Coordinates of C-alpha atoms in Angstrom, one line a residue:
X1 CA 12.0 33.6 12.8
X2 CA 13.9 31.0 15.1
X3 CA 14.2 32.8 18.2
X4 CA 11.3 34.1 18.1
X5 CA 9.9 30.7 17.9
X6 CA 12.2 29.3 20.2
X7 CA 11.4 31.9 22.9
X8 CA 7.8 31.0 22.2
X9 CA 8.7 27.1 22.2
X10 CA 10.2 28.1 26.2
X11 CA 7.4 30.2 27.1
X12 CA 4.9 27.1 26.6
X13 CA 6.8 25.0 27.7
X14 CA 7.2 27.1 30.9
X15 CA 3.0 26.5 31.3
X16 CA 2.9 22.9 30.5
X17 CA 3.6 20.4 26.8
X18 CA 4.7 22.4 24.0
X19 CA 2.3 22.2 21.5
X20 CA 4.8 24.6 18.6
X21 CA 6.5 22.4 17.9
X22 CA 3.7 19.7 16.9
X23 CA 2.0 22.7 15.4
X24 CA 4.5 23.5 13.0
X25 CA 5.2 19.6 11.9
X26 CA 1.6 19.8 11.1
X27 CA 1.1 23.0 9.2
X28 CA 3.9 22.4 6.8
X29 CA 2.6 19.5 5.9
X30 CA -0.5 20.7 5.2
X31 CA 0.5 23.3 3.5
X32 CA 3.0 21.1 1.5
X33 CA 1.5 18.5 0.7
X34 CA -1.4 19.0 -1.6
X35 CA 0.0 21.9 -3.0
X36 CA 2.9 19.5 -4.5
X37 CA 0.1 17.5 -5.3
X38 CA -1.6 19.5 -7.2
X39 CA 1.7 20.4 -9.3
X40 CA 1.7 16.4 -9.8
X41 CA 4.6 16.2 -7.8
X42 CA 3.6 13.6 -5.4
X43 CA 3.3 13.9 -1.7
X44 CA 6.5 12.4 -0.8
X45 CA 8.4 15.0 -2.6
X46 CA 6.4 18.0 -0.6
X47 CA 6.8 16.4 2.9
X48 CA 10.8 16.7 1.9
X49 CA 10.7 20.4 0.6
X50 CA 8.4 21.1 3.6
X51 CA 11.1 19.5 6.3
X52 CA 14.1 20.9 4.6
X53 CA 12.3 24.3 4.9
X54 CA 11.6 24.5 8.5
X55 CA 14.6 22.0 9.4
X56 CA 18.1 23.2 10.8
X57 CA 19.2 24.4 7.5
X58 CA 15.6 26.0 5.7
X59 CA 14.0 28.7 8.7
X60 CA 15.9 26.9 11.6
X61 CA 12.9 25.9 13.3
X62 CA 13.8 22.4 14.2
X63 CA 17.5 21.1 15.6
X64 CA 17.8 18.1 15.4
X65 CA 16.0 16.0 12.9
X66 CA 17.7 13.0 14.1
X67 CA 15.6 13.1 17.1
X68 CA 12.4 13.1 14.9
X69 CA 14.1 10.2 12.7
X70 CA 13.9 8.2 15.4
X71 CA 10.6 8.8 16.2
X72 CA 9.2 8.8 12.6
X73 CA 10.3 5.4 11.8
X74 CA 7.2 3.6 13.6
X75 CA 5.5 4.7 10.8
X76 CA 7.2 2.5 8.3
X77 CA 6.7 0.0 11.2
X78 CA 2.8 0.1 10.9
X79 CA 3.3 0.7 7.0
X80 CA 4.5 -2.8 6.7
X81 CA 2.1 -4.0 9.6
X82 CA -0.3 -3.3 6.8
X83 CA 1.5 -4.9 3.9
X84 CA 1.7 -8.1 6.5
X85 CA -2.3 -7.9 7.3
X86 CA -2.5 -8.2 3.2
X87 CA -0.4 -11.0 2.8
X88 CA -1.6 -14.5 3.8
X89 CA 1.0 -16.6 4.9
X90 CA -0.7 -18.7 1.6
X91 CA 0.1 -15.9 -0.4
X92 CA 3.6 -15.1 1.1
X93 CA 4.7 -18.9 0.7
X94 CA 3.8 -18.4 -3.1
X95 CA 6.2 -15.7 -3.3
X96 CA 9.7 -17.6 -2.3
X97 CA 10.4 -18.0 -5.6
X98 CA 10.6 -14.3 -6.0
X99 CA 11.6 -13.2 -2.5
X100 CA 15.1 -15.8 -2.2
X101 CA 15.3 -15.5 -6.2
X102 CA 14.8 -12.8 -7.5
X103 CA 15.8 -10.3 -4.3
X104 CA 18.7 -12.3 -3.8
X105 CA 20.0 -11.8 -7.7
X106 CA 19.4 -8.0 -6.9
X107 CA 20.8 -8.0 -3.5
X108 CA 23.9 -9.8 -3.9
X109 CA 24.8 -8.2 -8.0
X110 CA 24.3 -4.7 -6.9
X111 CA 26.1 -5.0 -3.7
X112 CA 28.8 -6.6 -6.5
X113 CA 28.6 -3.6 -8.4
X114 CA 28.7 -0.2 -6.3
X115 CA 31.3 -1.6 -4.0
X116 CA 33.4 -0.6 -6.5
X117 CA 32.4 2.9 -6.6
X118 CA 34.0 3.6 -3.5
X119 CA 37.1 1.3 -4.2
X120 CA 37.4 4.1 -7.9
X121 CA 37.2 7.1 -5.9
X122 CA 40.4 6.0 -4.1
X123 CA 38.8 4.7 -0.5
X124 CA 39.5 0.8 1.4
X125 CA 38.3 -1.9 0.6
X126 CA 35.4 -2.7 4.0
X127 CA 34.8 1.5 3.5
X128 CA 33.3 0.4 -0.4
X129 CA 32.0 -2.5 1.0
X130 CA 29.4 -0.5 3.3
X131 CA 29.5 2.4 1.3
X132 CA 27.9 0.1 -1.4
X133 CA 26.0 -2.1 0.6
X134 CA 24.4 1.1 2.4
X135 CA 23.4 2.2 -1.1
X136 CA 21.7 -1.3 -1.9
X137 CA 18.9 -0.9 0.6
X138 CA 15.8 0.9 -1.1
X139 CA 14.2 2.7 1.2
X140 CA 10.9 0.7 2.7
X141 CA 8.9 3.8 3.1
X142 CA 9.5 6.0 0.1
X143 CA 9.1 3.1 -2.1
X144 CA 5.9 1.4 -0.5
X145 CA 4.2 5.1 -0.6
X146 CA 5.0 5.3 -4.2
X147 CA 2.9 2.0 -4.9
X148 CA 0.5 3.1 -2.8
X149 CA -0.3 5.8 -4.9
X150 CA 0.7 4.4 -8.1
X151 CA -2.2 2.1 -7.0
X152 CA 0.0 -0.9 -7.7
X153 CA 0.5 -2.6 -4.3
X154 CA -1.9 -5.6 -5.1
X155 CA -0.4 -5.9 -8.6
X156 CA 1.6 -8.3 -9.8
X157 CA 4.4 -5.7 -10.6
X158 CA 3.9 -4.5 -7.0
X159 CA 4.4 -8.0 -5.6
X160 CA 7.4 -8.5 -7.3
X161 CA 9.3 -5.0 -5.3
X162 CA 7.7 -6.0 -2.2
X163 CA 9.6 -9.5 -2.2
X164 CA 12.7 -7.9 -3.2
X165 CA 12.2 -5.3 -0.1
X166 CA 11.6 -8.4 2.1
X167 CA 14.8 -10.1 1.5
X168 CA 17.4 -7.3 2.0
X169 CA 14.7 -6.4 5.5
X170 CA 16.8 -9.8 6.2
X171 CA 19.6 -8.7 4.1
X172 CA 20.5 -6.0 7.3
X173 CA 20.8 -8.9 9.8
X174 CA 24.2 -10.9 8.1
X175 CA 24.8 -6.9 6.6
X176 CA 25.4 -6.2 10.6
X177 CA 27.4 -8.7 11.0
X178 CA 30.0 -8.3 8.0
X179 CA 30.2 -4.9 9.7
X180 CA 31.0 -6.0 12.8
X181 CA 33.5 -8.4 11.4
X182 CA 34.7 -6.2 8.8
X183 CA 36.1 -3.4 11.7
X184 CA 39.6 -2.9 13.2
X185 CA 39.9 -6.3 15.6
X186 CA 36.7 -7.8 14.5
X187 CA 38.3 -11.3 13.4
X188 CA 38.1 -11.4 16.8
X189 CA 34.7 -12.0 18.3
X190 CA 34.2 -15.8 17.9
X191 CA 32.2 -18.0 16.2
X192 CA 30.4 -18.7 19.3
X193 CA 29.1 -15.4 19.6
X194 CA 28.4 -15.0 15.5
X195 CA 26.2 -18.5 16.6
X196 CA 24.6 -17.2 19.0
X197 CA 23.5 -14.2 17.3
X198 CA 21.9 -16.0 15.1
X199 CA 20.2 -18.5 17.3
X200 CA 18.4 -15.2 19.6
X201 CA 17.1 -14.1 15.7
X202 CA 16.1 -17.4 14.8
X203 CA 14.1 -17.6 18.9
X204 CA 12.9 -14.3 18.3
X205 CA 11.6 -14.9 14.8
X206 CA 9.8 -18.7 16.1
X207 CA 8.8 -16.8 19.3
X208 CA 6.5 -14.2 17.2
X209 CA 5.0 -16.8 14.8
X210 CA 3.8 -19.0 18.0
X211 CA 2.2 -15.8 19.6
X212 CA 0.6 -15.1 16.6
X213 CA -0.8 -18.1 16.3
X214 CA -2.2 -18.8 19.2
X215 CA -2.5 -15.8 21.2
X216 CA -3.8 -13.1 19.2
X217 CA -6.7 -14.2 17.3
X218 CA -7.6 -15.2 20.7
X219 CA -7.3 -12.1 22.6
X220 CA -8.6 -10.1 20.4
X221 CA -11.6 -11.9 20.5
X222 CA -11.5 -11.5 23.8
X223 CA -11.2 -7.8 23.8
X224 CA -14.2 -7.5 21.2
X225 CA -16.5 -8.8 23.4
X226 CA -15.7 -5.6 25.6
X227 CA -17.3 -3.6 23.0
X228 CA -14.6 -0.9 23.8
X229 CA -13.1 0.6 20.7
X230 CA -10.3 2.1 21.9
X231 CA -8.9 -1.1 23.6
X232 CA -9.1 -2.8 20.7
X233 CA -6.7 0.5 19.1
X234 CA -4.7 0.2 22.2
X235 CA -4.1 -3.4 21.8
X236 CA -3.2 -3.1 17.5
X237 CA -0.6 -0.2 18.8
X238 CA 0.2 -2.5 21.2
X239 CA 0.9 -6.1 18.7
X240 CA 2.7 -4.0 16.1
X241 CA 5.3 -2.0 18.6
X242 CA 5.1 -5.3 21.1
X243 CA 6.5 -7.2 17.7
X244 CA 8.9 -4.7 16.9
X245 CA 10.8 -4.5 20.4
X246 CA 11.2 -8.2 20.3
X247 CA 12.7 -8.1 16.6
X248 CA 14.4 -5.1 17.7
X249 CA 16.0 -6.6 20.7
X250 CA 17.1 -9.3 19.1
X251 CA 19.2 -7.8 16.5
X252 CA 16.8 -7.3 13.3
X253 CA 15.0 -5.2 11.6
X254 CA 11.4 -3.3 13.3
X255 CA 9.9 -3.1 9.9
X256 CA 10.4 -7.2 9.6
X257 CA 9.0 -7.6 13.2
X258 CA 5.8 -5.5 12.3
X259 CA 5.8 -6.5 8.9
X260 CA 5.4 -10.8 11.0
X261 CA 3.1 -10.1 13.2
X262 CA 0.5 -8.6 10.1
X263 CA 0.8 -11.7 8.5
X264 CA 0.2 -14.0 10.9
X265 CA -3.2 -11.5 11.8
X266 CA -3.9 -11.3 7.8
X267 CA -6.7 -14.6 8.7
X268 CA -7.6 -13.3 11.9
X269 CA -11.4 -12.4 11.8
X270 CA -10.3 -9.1 12.9
X271 CA -7.8 -8.2 10.3
X272 CA -9.4 -5.0 8.3
X273 CA -10.9 -3.3 12.4
X274 CA -6.5 -4.0 12.9
X275 CA -6.0 -1.8 9.5
X276 CA -8.6 0.6 9.8
X277 CA -7.2 1.5 13.6
X278 CA -3.7 1.7 12.6
X279 CA -4.3 3.4 9.6
X280 CA -4.2 7.1 11.1
X281 CA -1.2 6.7 13.3
X282 CA 0.4 5.5 9.9
X283 CA -0.1 8.3 7.4
X284 CA 1.0 10.6 10.0
X285 CA 4.4 8.7 11.2
X286 CA 4.5 8.1 7.5
X287 CA 4.4 11.9 7.4
X288 CA 6.6 12.7 9.7
X289 CA 9.4 10.3 8.5
X290 CA 9.5 12.2 5.2
X291 CA 9.4 14.9 7.0
X292 CA 12.6 14.0 9.1
X293 CA 14.4 12.9 5.9
X294 CA 14.5 16.5 4.5
X295 CA 15.6 18.0 7.4
X296 CA 18.4 15.6 8.4
X297 CA 19.8 16.9 5.1
X298 CA 22.7 18.7 5.8
X299 CA 23.5 21.5 3.4
X300 CA 27.1 22.8 4.8
X301 CA 27.9 19.0 4.6
X302 CA 26.7 18.9 0.7
X303 CA 28.3 22.3 -0.4
X304 CA 31.8 21.4 1.8
X305 CA 31.4 17.9 -0.7
X306 CA 29.4 19.0 -3.4
X307 CA 31.5 17.0 -6.2
X308 CA 32.4 14.0 -4.7
X309 CA 28.5 13.8 -3.7
X310 CA 26.7 14.5 -7.3
X311 CA 29.7 11.8 -8.7
X312 CA 28.7 9.3 -5.7
X313 CA 25.4 10.0 -6.1
X314 CA 25.1 9.5 -10.0
X315 CA 27.2 6.3 -10.0
X316 CA 25.4 4.3 -7.0
X317 CA 21.7 5.4 -9.3
X318 CA 22.8 4.9 -12.7
X319 CA 24.7 1.1 -11.6
X320 CA 21.7 -0.5 -9.3
X321 CA 19.5 1.0 -11.7
X322 CA 21.4 -0.8 -14.2
X323 CA 21.4 -3.8 -11.9
X324 CA 17.9 -3.5 -11.3
X325 CA 16.5 -3.0 -14.9
X326 CA 18.9 -6.6 -15.9
X327 CA 17.5 -8.3 -12.9
X328 CA 14.1 -7.8 -13.9
X329 CA 14.6 -8.5 -17.4
X330 CA 16.2 -11.2 -16.0
X331 CA 13.3 -12.5 -14.8
X332 CA 11.5 -12.7 -17.5
X333 CA 10.0 -8.9 -16.9
X334 CA 8.7 -6.7 -19.3
X335 CA 11.3 -3.1 -20.6
X336 CA 8.2 -1.2 -19.3
X337 CA 8.0 -3.2 -15.7
X338 CA 11.8 -2.9 -15.7
X339 CA 12.5 0.1 -16.1
X340 CA 9.7 1.2 -13.9
X341 CA 11.1 -1.2 -11.0
X342 CA 14.9 0.5 -11.6
X343 CA 13.5 4.1 -11.1
X344 CA 11.0 3.3 -8.1
X345 CA 14.0 1.6 -6.2
X346 CA 17.0 3.6 -7.6
X347 CA 17.8 5.4 -4.4
X348 CA 19.3 4.8 -0.8
X349 CA 17.0 3.9 2.3
X350 CA 16.3 4.3 5.9
X351 CA 18.4 1.1 6.7
X352 CA 21.8 2.7 5.4
X353 CA 21.8 5.3 7.9
X354 CA 22.1 2.3 10.3
X355 CA 23.8 0.3 8.7
X356 CA 26.5 3.4 8.1
X357 CA 25.8 4.2 12.0
X358 CA 27.4 1.0 13.2
X359 CA 29.8 1.4 10.7
X360 CA 31.1 4.4 12.1
X361 CA 30.6 2.8 15.7
X362 CA 33.2 -0.1 15.2
X363 CA 35.9 2.1 12.9
X364 CA 35.3 1.5 9.4
X365 CA 34.7 5.5 8.6
X366 CA 34.8 8.2 10.4
X367 CA 32.5 11.0 11.3
X368 CA 33.1 12.9 8.4
X369 CA 32.6 9.6 6.2
X370 CA 29.1 8.8 7.7
X371 CA 28.0 12.1 7.1
X372 CA 28.9 12.4 3.5
X373 CA 27.0 9.2 3.6
X374 CA 24.2 10.0 5.1
X375 CA 24.0 12.7 2.2
X376 CA 24.4 10.3 -0.6
X377 CA 21.3 8.4 1.0
X378 CA 19.3 11.4 1.9
X379 CA 20.0 13.2 -2.0
X380 CA 19.3 10.2 -3.6
X381 CA 16.1 9.9 -1.7
X382 CA 15.1 13.0 -2.6
X383 CA 15.3 12.8 -6.3
X384 CA 13.7 9.1 -6.2
X385 CA 10.1 11.5 -6.8
X386 CA 11.0 14.2 -9.8
X387 CA 12.9 10.6 -10.9
X388 CA 9.6 8.8 -11.3
X389 CA 7.4 11.8 -12.2
X390 CA 9.8 12.3 -15.5
X391 CA 9.8 8.5 -15.8
X392 CA 6.1 8.7 -15.9
X393 CA 6.3 11.8 -18.4
X394 CA 8.8 10.6 -20.6
X395 CA 8.3 6.6 -20.4
X396 CA 4.1 6.1 -21.7
X397 CA 3.3 3.0 -20.6
X398 CA 3.0 0.2 -23.8
X399 CA -0.8 -0.6 -22.9
X400 CA -1.7 3.1 -22.9
X401 CA -1.6 3.9 -26.9
X402 CA -5.0 5.3 -27.7
X403 CA -3.8 5.8 -31.6
X404 CA -6.9 5.4 -33.5
X405 CA -9.3 5.8 -30.6
X406 CA -11.9 8.4 -29.6
X407 CA -11.5 10.1 -26.9
X408 CA -14.3 11.0 -24.1
X409 CA -15.3 14.7 -25.3
X410 CA -17.9 16.9 -25.3
X411 CA -20.5 13.8 -24.9
X412 CA -24.0 14.3 -24.1
X413 CA -26.0 10.3 -23.7
X414 CA -28.6 10.6 -20.9
X415 CA -26.7 6.9 -19.4
X416 CA -23.2 7.1 -19.2
X417 CA -21.4 3.6 -18.7
X418 CA -17.5 3.5 -17.3
X419 CA -16.0 0.5 -18.0
X420 CA -16.9 -1.4 -20.4
X421 CA -16.2 -5.7 -19.7
X422 CA -18.0 -8.4 -19.2
X423 CA -20.6 -7.0 -16.8
X424 CA -20.8 -3.4 -17.9
X425 CA -21.9 -5.3 -21.9
X426 CA -24.9 -7.8 -20.3
X427 CA -26.1 -5.0 -18.6
X428 CA -26.3 -2.0 -21.5
X429 CA -28.6 -4.7 -23.3
X430 CA -31.8 -4.4 -21.7
X431 CA -31.1 -0.3 -22.4
X432 CA -30.6 -0.7 -25.6
X433 CA -32.8 -2.8 -26.5
X434 CA -35.5 0.3 -24.7
X435 CA -34.0 2.4 -27.1
X436 CA -32.2 4.5 -23.9
X437 CA -28.9 6.6 -25.8
X438 CA -25.6 6.0 -23.6
X439 CA -22.4 6.7 -23.9
X440 CA -19.8 4.1 -23.0
X441 CA -15.8 5.0 -21.6
X442 CA -13.6 2.1 -20.7
X443 CA -9.6 2.4 -20.1
X444 CA -8.3 -0.8 -21.8
X445 CA -7.6 -0.2 -25.5
X446 CA -7.4 -3.5 -26.5
X447 CA -11.4 -3.7 -25.5
X448 CA -12.3 -0.7 -26.8
X449 CA -11.2 -1.9 -30.4
X450 CA -12.6 -5.2 -30.6
X451 CA -15.5 -3.8 -29.4
X452 CA -16.0 -2.2 -32.9
X453 CA -16.5 -5.4 -34.5
X454 CA -19.3 -6.0 -32.2
X455 CA -21.5 -2.9 -32.8
X456 CA -20.0 -0.8 -29.9
X457 CA -18.7 2.7 -30.1
X458 CA -16.7 2.9 -26.7
X459 CA -14.8 5.9 -25.8
X460 CA -11.1 5.8 -24.3
X461 CA -11.8 7.5 -20.4
X462 CA -10.3 7.3 -17.3
X463 CA -13.1 7.3 -15.2
X464 CA -11.4 8.6 -12.3
X465 CA -10.5 11.4 -13.4
X466 CA -13.3 14.3 -12.2
X467 CA -11.8 16.6 -15.8
X468 CA -12.9 13.1 -17.6
X469 CA -16.1 12.5 -16.2
X470 CA -16.9 16.3 -16.7
X471 CA -15.7 15.5 -20.4
X472 CA -17.6 12.3 -20.3
X473 CA -21.2 14.6 -19.8
X474 CA -21.6 13.4 -15.9
X475 CA -23.1 16.7 -15.4
X476 CA -25.8 16.5 -18.5
X477 CA -26.5 12.5 -17.8
X478 CA -30.0 10.6 -16.1
X479 CA -27.6 8.7 -14.8
X480 CA -24.3 7.4 -14.4
X481 CA -23.2 3.6 -14.2
X482 CA -20.3 2.5 -13.2
X483 CA -18.9 -1.1 -13.9
X484 CA -15.7 -1.3 -14.0
X485 CA -13.6 -4.6 -12.6
X486 CA -11.0 -2.1 -10.8
X487 CA -13.2 -1.8 -6.4
X488 CA -10.5 0.7 -6.1
X489 CA -11.5 2.3 -8.8
X490 CA -15.3 2.0 -8.7
X491 CA -14.8 3.7 -5.0
X492 CA -13.5 6.5 -6.1
X493 CA -15.8 7.4 -9.6
X494 CA -18.5 7.2 -6.8
X495 CA -16.8 9.4 -4.3
X496 CA -16.3 11.2 -7.0
X497 CA -19.6 11.9 -9.2
X498 CA -21.2 12.1 -5.6
X499 CA -18.8 15.2 -4.6
X500 CA -19.9 16.7 -8.3
X501 CA -22.7 16.2 -9.5
X502 CA -24.9 15.3 -6.2
X503 CA -28.4 14.8 -7.8
X504 CA -27.1 12.5 -10.6
X505 CA -28.4 8.8 -9.7
X506 CA -25.7 6.5 -9.6
X507 CA -25.5 3.0 -9.6
X508 CA -22.2 1.0 -9.0
X509 CA -20.9 -2.7 -9.5
X510 CA -19.2 -3.8 -6.4
X511 CA -17.2 -7.0 -5.1
X512 CA -18.4 -8.1 -2.0
X513 CA -20.1 -7.3 1.4
X514 CA -17.8 -5.3 2.0
X515 CA -17.8 -2.9 -1.1
X516 CA -21.2 -2.9 -0.9
X517 CA -21.2 -1.2 1.8
X518 CA -17.8 1.6 1.0
X519 CA -20.0 2.2 -2.2
X520 CA -23.3 2.8 -0.5
X521 CA -21.1 5.4 2.5
X522 CA -19.7 6.9 -0.8
X523 CA -23.0 7.9 -1.8
X524 CA -24.7 5.3 -4.0
X525 CA -27.9 5.3 -4.8
X526 CA -27.8 1.7 -6.1
X527 CA -25.2 -1.3 -6.2
X528 CA -25.2 -4.8 -6.7
X529 CA -22.6 -7.5 -5.9
X530 CA -21.3 -9.0 -9.5
X531 CA -22.4 -12.9 -8.1
X532 CA -25.7 -12.6 -6.1
X533 CA -27.9 -12.6 -8.8
X534 CA -26.3 -15.7 -10.2
X535 CA -25.6 -17.4 -7.0
X536 CA -29.2 -17.2 -6.1
X537 CA -30.7 -18.3 -9.9
X538 CA -27.8 -21.5 -9.9
X539 CA -29.8 -22.2 -6.2
X540 CA -33.2 -22.6 -6.9
X541 CA -32.0 -23.6 -9.9
X542 CA -30.3 -26.8 -7.5
X543 CA -33.7 -26.8 -5.0
X544 CA -35.3 -27.1 -8.3
X545 CA -33.3 -30.3 -9.9
X546 CA -33.6 -31.8 -5.9
X547 CA -37.3 -31.7 -6.6
X548 CA -38.1 -29.4 -4.0
X549 CA -41.8 -27.6 -4.6
X550 CA -41.9 -24.7 -6.5
X551 CA -44.4 -22.8 -4.0
X552 CA -41.4 -23.6 -1.0
X553 CA -38.6 -23.0 -3.3
X554 CA -40.2 -19.8 -3.9
X555 CA -40.4 -18.8 0.0
X556 CA -36.7 -20.0 0.1
X557 CA -35.8 -17.6 -1.9
X558 CA -37.5 -14.2 -0.4
X559 CA -36.1 -15.4 2.9
X560 CA -32.7 -15.6 1.6
X561 CA -33.1 -12.1 -0.5
X562 CA -34.4 -11.1 2.8
X563 CA -31.7 -12.3 5.4
X564 CA -29.5 -10.8 3.1
X565 CA -31.5 -7.8 3.5
X566 CA -31.3 -7.7 6.9
X567 CA -27.3 -8.9 7.2
X568 CA -26.5 -5.7 4.7
X569 CA -28.3 -3.4 7.0
X570 CA -26.8 -4.4 10.4
X571 CA -22.9 -4.5 8.6
X572 CA -23.7 -0.8 7.4
X573 CA -23.8 -0.2 10.8
X574 CA -21.1 -2.3 12.6
X575 CA -19.4 -4.8 10.7
X576 CA -19.4 -8.5 8.9
X577 CA -19.3 -10.7 11.4
X578 CA -22.5 -8.6 13.5
X579 CA -24.6 -10.3 11.7
X580 CA -23.8 -14.0 11.0
X581 CA -26.4 -15.2 13.1
X582 CA -28.9 -14.4 9.6
X583 CA -26.4 -16.8 7.5
X584 CA -27.9 -20.7 7.1
X585 CA -24.7 -23.1 7.9
X586 CA -23.8 -26.4 9.6
X587 CA -22.9 -25.0 12.9
X588 CA -25.6 -23.5 15.1
X589 CA -25.4 -20.0 16.0
X590 CA -24.6 -20.1 20.1
X591 CA -22.2 -22.4 18.9
X592 CA -20.6 -20.3 16.5
X593 CA -17.8 -18.0 18.4
X594 CA -15.8 -21.3 20.0
X595 CA -14.5 -21.3 16.4
X596 CA -12.3 -19.5 14.6
X597 CA -14.3 -17.0 12.1
X598 CA -13.6 -17.6 8.4
X599 CA -14.0 -15.0 5.3
X600 CA -17.6 -14.4 5.5
X601 CA -19.0 -16.4 3.2
X602 CA -19.8 -13.4 0.1

């Protein structure tokens, strides 16, 4: 099979660009990832298994996994850029305590403990230090992917993990310097050389901050006027890769450079467009990274050193989990969050490959030790999705106890309402007053129990699951109202409903203008921004208090609604900034482009 593939590749190369490897990689991903997700094993494990299947120790369709890994690291870089776009400087500043408190304590304690694994196995102190610290550096790619799949990136527990990952990104710099110092003859490196290296790194960070503050947004405004989408995409990639290259040349992490670039553009008026432009590249390259990790698992080395690798992986994972859990509890996190964080971050990461290669280059470890340590890291990465699955099945969430609650099953009311919080409760009142039959489902177990005291029968059910929608009677309902207070969940529910029950009217609660547009595109028959009507009522009352004529008030409110409808129609086709000329404000329309654009008023 391998020989035949090689022959095909050679024949294709003779006629031009060789597409065979690309087709194989894409085919492996397309087949394995949906299959593994269908089995409940997650996309990461699917990529890893596909990489192992087509790599040197599987079907042998590829022989150089490291080359693929080097290219695919750009996926991690772009992932960090997208995360940076969500981290406004004020938000990042608010996380400084978690980054340099929680992160520093966890990394410091983990290094102090994991170094002893190598020493206990009889290795020299310097080699043990390199081996242990390499395992301390968690896989940003795997953890971020897991957080995204669990929809936890924006949650407090997700932000705490991101803070730790950022500290680990920063830690790679002093760890590389310390590796050079521990090398035979490393003491000969002068203090001046080290200070110069630190100064170069700081200068690169300062230069990137200045460029982001004074050059990037004006550049994108200029390109935006050209109305050439492909140029904007190219500029987005230029910013990501340029920032990564600058940090790499300065001896820092490429991922940190991309993250900083994202943070600097997080308050730009082009933030959402940049995210949309980078997202397809990020997804493909990140998947390629996981494929490369699967290919790089050297089964010959694993077989020859199975006992050592098994002991090392078990010791490193258990000790690291103990440190992560202990640190989480020290910083007042719950037992459940501590366990979840320990499972998610138990593996070694991609930065370990860099550290081990540097250590091999200066003579701290030999080539065989480097291969064994790399295998240990890869095995730990492969085990992570399995550990997460076991965690989710064996450790029920504290808030998910449904004891005494009725679960949605074979409901058949005319109206199905998904989400029964402050918004849904108000919506229900006119419907109940009209005698409508309503099935109510929610996932907030506390609210479900409390609602009985107010006269409501609320069933437990997660509307983001298609089987629950069927059980709740969506296929029988004359109308479905989506009133959940989670914008991502609301969008997913609408997509599921319109995909499965296309002819059933769906009314949805929107959070803001952009969310409203997303719901319309997903097929919602009606959406209403949760603050829109109350804000207009407040404005109408304000005009009345100012003693404006009643007829004038009616005209003003009608015109405001007309303008809002016109704005929304434009935004469905373009974006929220294409309709700024319809906003009533202080600055004349013709002068607005001269100023930095702030987030659009909702």
